mmCIF file of C-alpha atoms in Angstrom:
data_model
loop_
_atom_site.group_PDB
_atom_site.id
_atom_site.type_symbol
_atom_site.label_atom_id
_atom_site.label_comp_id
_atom_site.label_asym_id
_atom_site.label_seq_id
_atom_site.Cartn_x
_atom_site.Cartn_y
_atom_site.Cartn_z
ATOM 1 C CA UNK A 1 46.996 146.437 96.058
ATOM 2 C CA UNK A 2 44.634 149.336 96.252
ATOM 3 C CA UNK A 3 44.053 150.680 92.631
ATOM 4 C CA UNK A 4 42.745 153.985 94.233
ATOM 5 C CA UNK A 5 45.094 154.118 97.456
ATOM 6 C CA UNK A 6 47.136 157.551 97.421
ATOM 7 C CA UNK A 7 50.681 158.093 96.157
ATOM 8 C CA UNK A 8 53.387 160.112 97.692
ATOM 9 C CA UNK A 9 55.916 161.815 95.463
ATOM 10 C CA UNK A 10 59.125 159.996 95.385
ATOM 11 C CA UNK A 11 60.715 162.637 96.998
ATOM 12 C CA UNK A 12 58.567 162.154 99.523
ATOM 13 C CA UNK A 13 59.284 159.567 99.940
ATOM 14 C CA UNK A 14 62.697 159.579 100.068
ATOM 15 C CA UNK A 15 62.261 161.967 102.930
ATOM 16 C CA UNK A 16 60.746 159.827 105.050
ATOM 17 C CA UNK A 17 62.941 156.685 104.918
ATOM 18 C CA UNK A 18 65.936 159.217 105.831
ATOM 19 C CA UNK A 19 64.002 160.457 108.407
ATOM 20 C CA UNK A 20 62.826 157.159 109.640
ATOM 21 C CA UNK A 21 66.476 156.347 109.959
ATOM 22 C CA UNK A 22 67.730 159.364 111.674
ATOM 23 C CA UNK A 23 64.833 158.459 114.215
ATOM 24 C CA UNK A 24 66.142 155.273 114.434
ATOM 25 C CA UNK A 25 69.642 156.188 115.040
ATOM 26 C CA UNK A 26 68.875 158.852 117.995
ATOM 27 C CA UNK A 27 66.354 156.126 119.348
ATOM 28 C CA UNK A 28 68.079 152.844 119.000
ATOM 29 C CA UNK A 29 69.338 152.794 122.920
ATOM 30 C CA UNK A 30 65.926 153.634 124.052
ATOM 31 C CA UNK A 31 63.516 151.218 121.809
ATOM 32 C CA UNK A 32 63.501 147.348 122.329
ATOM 33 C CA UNK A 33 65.622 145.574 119.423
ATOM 34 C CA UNK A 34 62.600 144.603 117.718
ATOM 35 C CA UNK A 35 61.242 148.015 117.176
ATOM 36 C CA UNK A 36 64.338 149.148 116.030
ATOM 37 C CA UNK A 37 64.527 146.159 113.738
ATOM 38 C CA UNK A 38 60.591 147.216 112.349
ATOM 39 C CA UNK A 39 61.619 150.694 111.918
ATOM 40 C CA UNK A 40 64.845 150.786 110.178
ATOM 41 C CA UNK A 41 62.944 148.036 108.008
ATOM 42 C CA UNK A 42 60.157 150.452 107.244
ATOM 43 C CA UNK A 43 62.932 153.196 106.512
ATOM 44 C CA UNK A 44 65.015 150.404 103.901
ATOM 45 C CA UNK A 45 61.588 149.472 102.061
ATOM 46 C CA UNK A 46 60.271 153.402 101.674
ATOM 47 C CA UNK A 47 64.478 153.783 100.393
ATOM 48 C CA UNK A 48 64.165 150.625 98.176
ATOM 49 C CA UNK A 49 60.886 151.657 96.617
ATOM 50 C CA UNK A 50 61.791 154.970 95.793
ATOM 51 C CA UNK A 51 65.165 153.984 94.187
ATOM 52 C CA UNK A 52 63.321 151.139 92.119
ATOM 53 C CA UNK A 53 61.440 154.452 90.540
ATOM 54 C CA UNK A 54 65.012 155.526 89.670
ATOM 55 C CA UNK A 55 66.189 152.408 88.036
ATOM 56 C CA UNK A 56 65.174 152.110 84.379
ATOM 57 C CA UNK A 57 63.355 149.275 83.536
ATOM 58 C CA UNK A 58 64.764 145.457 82.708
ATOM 59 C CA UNK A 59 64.119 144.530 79.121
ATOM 60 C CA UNK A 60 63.693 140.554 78.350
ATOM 61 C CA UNK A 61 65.888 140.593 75.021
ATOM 62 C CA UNK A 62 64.316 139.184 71.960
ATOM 63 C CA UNK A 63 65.922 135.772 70.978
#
């Protein structure tokens, strides 16, 4: 990974995977099965990674 590659705001973010899948909805009975596939699997990764920034971190507990 790019140490100096750009970052979007989460909300952002968030704007474009519901976008994405709004796209995706209006276009599915006009795009070939595996674009559909490849862009409502874009829009679920941009969701995923921007709800990972909402999770709070997973502590190891000291034994």
């Amino acid at each position: 990974m790019d140490c100096d590659a750009p970052t979007l705001p989460v909300p952002v973010v968030e704007q474009a995977a519901g976008c994405l899948l709004v796209l995706a909805a209006e276009s599915a009975q006009n795009l070939r099965p595996s674009a559909l596939r490849a862009l409502i699997g874009v829009a679920l990764h941009l969701r995923d990674a921007a709800e990972a920034v909402h999770r709070p971190a997973v502590t190891t507990p000291a034994w």
